[in-house]
Tab-separated table of C-alpha atoms in Angstrom:
chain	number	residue	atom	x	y	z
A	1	UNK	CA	94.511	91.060	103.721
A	2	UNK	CA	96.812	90.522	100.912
A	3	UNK	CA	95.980	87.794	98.550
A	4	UNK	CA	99.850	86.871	97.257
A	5	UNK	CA	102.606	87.258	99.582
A	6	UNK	CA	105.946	87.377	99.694
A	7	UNK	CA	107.400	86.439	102.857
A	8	UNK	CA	110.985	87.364	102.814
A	9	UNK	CA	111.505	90.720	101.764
A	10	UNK	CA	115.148	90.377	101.128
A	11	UNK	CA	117.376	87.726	99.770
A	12	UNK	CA	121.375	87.138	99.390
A	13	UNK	CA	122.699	84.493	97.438
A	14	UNK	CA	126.362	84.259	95.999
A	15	UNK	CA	127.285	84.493	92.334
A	16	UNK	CA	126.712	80.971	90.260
A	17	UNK	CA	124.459	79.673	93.170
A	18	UNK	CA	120.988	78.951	93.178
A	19	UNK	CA	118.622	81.714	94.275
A	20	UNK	CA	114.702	80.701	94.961
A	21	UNK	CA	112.239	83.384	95.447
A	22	UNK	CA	108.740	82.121	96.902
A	23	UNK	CA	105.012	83.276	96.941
A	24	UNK	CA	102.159	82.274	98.513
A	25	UNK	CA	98.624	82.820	97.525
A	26	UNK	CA	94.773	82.490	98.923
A	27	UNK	CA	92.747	83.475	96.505
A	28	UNK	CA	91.447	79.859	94.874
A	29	UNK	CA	90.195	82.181	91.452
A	30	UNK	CA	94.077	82.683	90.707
A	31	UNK	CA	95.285	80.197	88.211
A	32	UNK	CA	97.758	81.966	86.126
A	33	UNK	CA	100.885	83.638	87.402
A	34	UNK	CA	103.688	86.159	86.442
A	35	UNK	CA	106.962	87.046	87.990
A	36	UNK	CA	108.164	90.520	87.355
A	37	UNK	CA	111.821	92.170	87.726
A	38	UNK	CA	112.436	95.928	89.058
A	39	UNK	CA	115.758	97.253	89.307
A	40	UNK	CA	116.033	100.755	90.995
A	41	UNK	CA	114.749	103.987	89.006
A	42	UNK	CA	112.869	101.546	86.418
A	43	UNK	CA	109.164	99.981	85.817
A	44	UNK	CA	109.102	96.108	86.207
A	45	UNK	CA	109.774	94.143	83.544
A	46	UNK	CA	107.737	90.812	82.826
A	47	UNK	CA	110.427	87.808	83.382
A	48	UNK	CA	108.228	84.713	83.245
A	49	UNK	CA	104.572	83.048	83.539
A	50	UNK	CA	102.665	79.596	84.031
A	51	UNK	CA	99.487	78.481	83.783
A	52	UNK	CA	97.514	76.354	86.851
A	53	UNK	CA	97.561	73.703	84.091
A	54	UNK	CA	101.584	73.211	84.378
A	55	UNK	CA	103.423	73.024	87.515
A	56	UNK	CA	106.484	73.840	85.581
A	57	UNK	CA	107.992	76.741	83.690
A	58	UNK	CA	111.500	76.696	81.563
A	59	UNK	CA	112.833	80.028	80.003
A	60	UNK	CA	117.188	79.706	80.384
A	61	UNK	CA	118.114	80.230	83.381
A	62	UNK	CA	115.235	80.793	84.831
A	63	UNK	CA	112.127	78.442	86.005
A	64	UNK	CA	109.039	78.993	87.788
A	65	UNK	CA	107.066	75.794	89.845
A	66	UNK	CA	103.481	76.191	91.074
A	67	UNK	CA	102.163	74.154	93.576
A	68	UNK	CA	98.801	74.776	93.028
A	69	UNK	CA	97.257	72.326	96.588
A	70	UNK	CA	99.872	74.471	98.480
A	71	UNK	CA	98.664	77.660	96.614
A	72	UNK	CA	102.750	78.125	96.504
A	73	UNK	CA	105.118	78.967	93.557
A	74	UNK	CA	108.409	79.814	93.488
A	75	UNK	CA	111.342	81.253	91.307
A	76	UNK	CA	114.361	79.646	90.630
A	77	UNK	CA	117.520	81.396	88.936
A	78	UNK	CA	120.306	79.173	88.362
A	79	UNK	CA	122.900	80.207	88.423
A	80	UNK	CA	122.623	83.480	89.703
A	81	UNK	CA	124.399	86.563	88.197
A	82	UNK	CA	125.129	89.896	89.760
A	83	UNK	CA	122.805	91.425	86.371
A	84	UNK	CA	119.901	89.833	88.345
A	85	UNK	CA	120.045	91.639	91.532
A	86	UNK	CA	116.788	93.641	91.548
A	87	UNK	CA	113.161	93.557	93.303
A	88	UNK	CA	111.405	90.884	92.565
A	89	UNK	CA	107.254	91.049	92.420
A	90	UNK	CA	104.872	87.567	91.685
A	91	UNK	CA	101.481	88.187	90.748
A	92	UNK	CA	98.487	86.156	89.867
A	93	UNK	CA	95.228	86.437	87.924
A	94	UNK	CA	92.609	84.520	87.392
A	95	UNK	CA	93.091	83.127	83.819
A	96	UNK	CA	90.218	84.639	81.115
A	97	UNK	CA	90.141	84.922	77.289
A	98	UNK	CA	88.642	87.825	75.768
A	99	UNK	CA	88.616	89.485	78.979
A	100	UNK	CA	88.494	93.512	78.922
A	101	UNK	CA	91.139	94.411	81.341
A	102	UNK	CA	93.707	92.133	83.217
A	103	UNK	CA	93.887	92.944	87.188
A	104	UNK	CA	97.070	91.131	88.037
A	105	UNK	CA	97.316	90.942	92.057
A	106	UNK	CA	101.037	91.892	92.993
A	107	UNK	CA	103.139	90.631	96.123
A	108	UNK	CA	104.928	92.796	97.873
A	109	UNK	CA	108.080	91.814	96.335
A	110	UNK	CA	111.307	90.406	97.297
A	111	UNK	CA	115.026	92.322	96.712
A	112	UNK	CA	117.491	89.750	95.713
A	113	UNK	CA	120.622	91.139	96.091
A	114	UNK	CA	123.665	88.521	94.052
A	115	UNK	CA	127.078	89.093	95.210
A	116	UNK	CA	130.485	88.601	93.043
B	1	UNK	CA	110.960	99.002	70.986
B	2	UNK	CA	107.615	99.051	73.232
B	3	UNK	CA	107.483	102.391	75.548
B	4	UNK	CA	105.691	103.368	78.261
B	5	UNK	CA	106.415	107.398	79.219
B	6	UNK	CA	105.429	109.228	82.420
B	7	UNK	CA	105.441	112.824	82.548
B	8	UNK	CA	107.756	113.423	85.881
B	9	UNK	CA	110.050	111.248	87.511
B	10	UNK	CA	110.262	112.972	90.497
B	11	UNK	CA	107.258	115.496	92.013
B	12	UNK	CA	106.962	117.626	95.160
B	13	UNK	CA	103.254	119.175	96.026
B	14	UNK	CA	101.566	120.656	99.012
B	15	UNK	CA	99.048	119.228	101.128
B	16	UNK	CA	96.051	120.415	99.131
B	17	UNK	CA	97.258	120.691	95.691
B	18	UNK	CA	95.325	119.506	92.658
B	19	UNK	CA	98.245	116.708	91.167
B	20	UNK	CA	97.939	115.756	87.470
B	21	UNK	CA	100.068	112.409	86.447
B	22	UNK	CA	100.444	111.597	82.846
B	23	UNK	CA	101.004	108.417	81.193
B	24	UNK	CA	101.394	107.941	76.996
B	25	UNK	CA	102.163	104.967	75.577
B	26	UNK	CA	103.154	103.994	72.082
B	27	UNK	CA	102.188	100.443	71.816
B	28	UNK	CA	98.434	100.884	70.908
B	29	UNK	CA	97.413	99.118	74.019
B	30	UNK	CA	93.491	98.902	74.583
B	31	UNK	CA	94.597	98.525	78.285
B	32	UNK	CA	95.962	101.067	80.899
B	33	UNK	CA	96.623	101.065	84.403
B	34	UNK	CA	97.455	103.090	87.623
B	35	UNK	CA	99.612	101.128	90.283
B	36	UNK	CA	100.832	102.817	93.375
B	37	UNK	CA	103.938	101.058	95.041
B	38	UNK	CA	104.904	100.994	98.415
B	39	UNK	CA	107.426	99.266	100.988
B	40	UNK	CA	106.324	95.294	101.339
B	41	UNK	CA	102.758	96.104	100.006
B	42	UNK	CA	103.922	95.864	96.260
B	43	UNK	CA	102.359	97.370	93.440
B	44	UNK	CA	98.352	98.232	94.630
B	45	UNK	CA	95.958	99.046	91.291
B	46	UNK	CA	94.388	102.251	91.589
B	47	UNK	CA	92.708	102.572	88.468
B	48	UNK	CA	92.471	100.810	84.992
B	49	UNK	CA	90.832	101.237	81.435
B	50	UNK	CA	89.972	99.093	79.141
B	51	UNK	CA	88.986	101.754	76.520
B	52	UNK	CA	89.280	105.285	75.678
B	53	UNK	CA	86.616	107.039	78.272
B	54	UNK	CA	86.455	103.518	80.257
B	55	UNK	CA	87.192	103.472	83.567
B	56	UNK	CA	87.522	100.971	86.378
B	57	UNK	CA	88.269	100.763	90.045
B	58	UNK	CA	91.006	99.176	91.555
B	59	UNK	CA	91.586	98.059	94.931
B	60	UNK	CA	92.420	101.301	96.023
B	61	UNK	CA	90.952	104.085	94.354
B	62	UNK	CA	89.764	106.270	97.232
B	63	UNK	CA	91.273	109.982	96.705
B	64	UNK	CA	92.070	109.405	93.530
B	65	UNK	CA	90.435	109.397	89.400
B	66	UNK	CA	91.429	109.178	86.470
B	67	UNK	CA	90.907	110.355	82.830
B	68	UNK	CA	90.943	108.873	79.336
B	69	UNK	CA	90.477	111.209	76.304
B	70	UNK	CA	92.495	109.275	74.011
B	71	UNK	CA	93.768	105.793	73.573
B	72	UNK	CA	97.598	106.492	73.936
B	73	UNK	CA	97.045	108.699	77.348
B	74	UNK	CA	95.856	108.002	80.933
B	75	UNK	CA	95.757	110.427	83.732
B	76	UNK	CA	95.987	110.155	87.522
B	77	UNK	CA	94.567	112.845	89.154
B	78	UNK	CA	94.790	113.528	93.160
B	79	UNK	CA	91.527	115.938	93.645
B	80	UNK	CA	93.404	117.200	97.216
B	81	UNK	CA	97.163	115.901	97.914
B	82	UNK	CA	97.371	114.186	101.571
B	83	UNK	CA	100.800	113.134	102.784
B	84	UNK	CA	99.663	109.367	102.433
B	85	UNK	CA	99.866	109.365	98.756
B	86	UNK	CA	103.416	109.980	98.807
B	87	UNK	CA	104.607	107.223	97.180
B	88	UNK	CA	106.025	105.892	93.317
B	89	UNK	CA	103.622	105.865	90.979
B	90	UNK	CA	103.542	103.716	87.486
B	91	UNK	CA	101.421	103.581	84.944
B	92	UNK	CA	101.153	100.454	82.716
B	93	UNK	CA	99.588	99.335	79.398
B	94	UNK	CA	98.940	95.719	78.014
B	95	UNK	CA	96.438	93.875	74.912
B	96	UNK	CA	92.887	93.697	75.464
B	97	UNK	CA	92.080	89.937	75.882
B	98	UNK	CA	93.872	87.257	78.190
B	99	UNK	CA	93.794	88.318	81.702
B	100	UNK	CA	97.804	87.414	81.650
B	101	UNK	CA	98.803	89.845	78.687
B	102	UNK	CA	102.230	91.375	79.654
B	103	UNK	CA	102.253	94.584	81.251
B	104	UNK	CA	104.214	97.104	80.157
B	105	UNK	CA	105.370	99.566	83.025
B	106	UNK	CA	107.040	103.173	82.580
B	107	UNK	CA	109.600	104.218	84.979
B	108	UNK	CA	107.408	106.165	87.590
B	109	UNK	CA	106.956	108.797	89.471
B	110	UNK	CA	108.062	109.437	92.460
B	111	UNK	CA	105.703	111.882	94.365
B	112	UNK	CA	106.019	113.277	97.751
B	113	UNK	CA	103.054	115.345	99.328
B	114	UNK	CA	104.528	117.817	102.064
């Protein structure tokens, strides 16, 4: 049973709008998460993070909000650019200091596709 | 500029075949890591080390090991190809220490098992 899930596998939004991605997760141990980008033919790239401490996360035009007694967060991109079109991929850890490894659990992504 | 290289991009091997993946990364990463990723499952860890000759279990490591000789490399071997490990394979480093270090991903491999 997957632990973080991404419910809508595909999203279309127009240029300058708003586009929200959303995850879901079960696991109660997770209390940090990441967002990662993918564009076709290349690895994922880290975008943005937040700790269970915040329920809010600021870097330009992106933001990230974590509902942590819905175990829901979501990605917003405003406003959306065609440059952003790619898969999109939350995952979620538990959150540990001088920890030997880092297992991040992965969702099964979401393609946002922006158009002109 | 932080790099992450994998040895093929694309791969085609028989049902059977002993399948070596490489992975080298430049960074000096402690950590490495072998995802597999497939249609609405996402990226699935296979394997990770923490340190050179260290090696831990993912959530799916069945068919599948790996090998650290050296800090910069990790392996992904496939003892016996079956056609349900085709898929795109990437390899990943990050820093030892906070479970939410960044990890850095190379571009894949895309390998299909006839």
């Amino acid at each position: 049973d997957q632990q973080v899930k991404q419910n809508s596998p595909s999203l279309s939004v127009q240029e300058g709008r708003i586009s929200i991605l959303n995850c879901d997760y079960t696991n109660s141990m997770f209390d940090y998460f990441l967002w990662y980008k993918k564009y076709p033919a290349e690895g994922p790239t880290f975008l943005i993070s937040i700790s269970s401490i915040k329920d809010k996360n600021e870097d330009g035009r992106f933001t990230v909000f974590l509902n942590k007694s819905a175990k829901h967060l979501s990605l917003h991109i405003v406003p959306s650019q065609p440059g952003d079109s790619a898969v999109y991929f939350c995952a979620a850890t538990p959150e540990r200091h001088n920890n030997a490894g880092n297992m991040l659990t992965f969702g099964g992504g979401t393609r946002l596709m922006v158009k002109p | 500029d932080v790099k992450v290289t994998q040895s093929s991009r694309y791969l085609v091997k028989r049902t059977g075949e002993k399948v070596f993946l490489e992975c080298v990364q430049d960074m000096d990463h402690e950590n490495m890591f072998w995802y597999r990723q497939d249609p609405g499952l996402g990226l699935r860890l296979i394997y990770f080390s923490y340190d050179v000759k260290m090696k831990e279990k993912g959530d799916i490591p069945e068919g599948y090991s790996v090998s650290r000789e050296k800090k910069e490399r990790f392996s992904l071997i496939l003892e016996s190809a079956s056609t349900n490990q085709t898929s795109m394979y990437l390899c990943a480093s990050s820093l030892l220490g906070f479970s939410g270090n960044e990890q850095y991903f190379g571009p894949g491999t895309r390998l299909t098992v006839t």
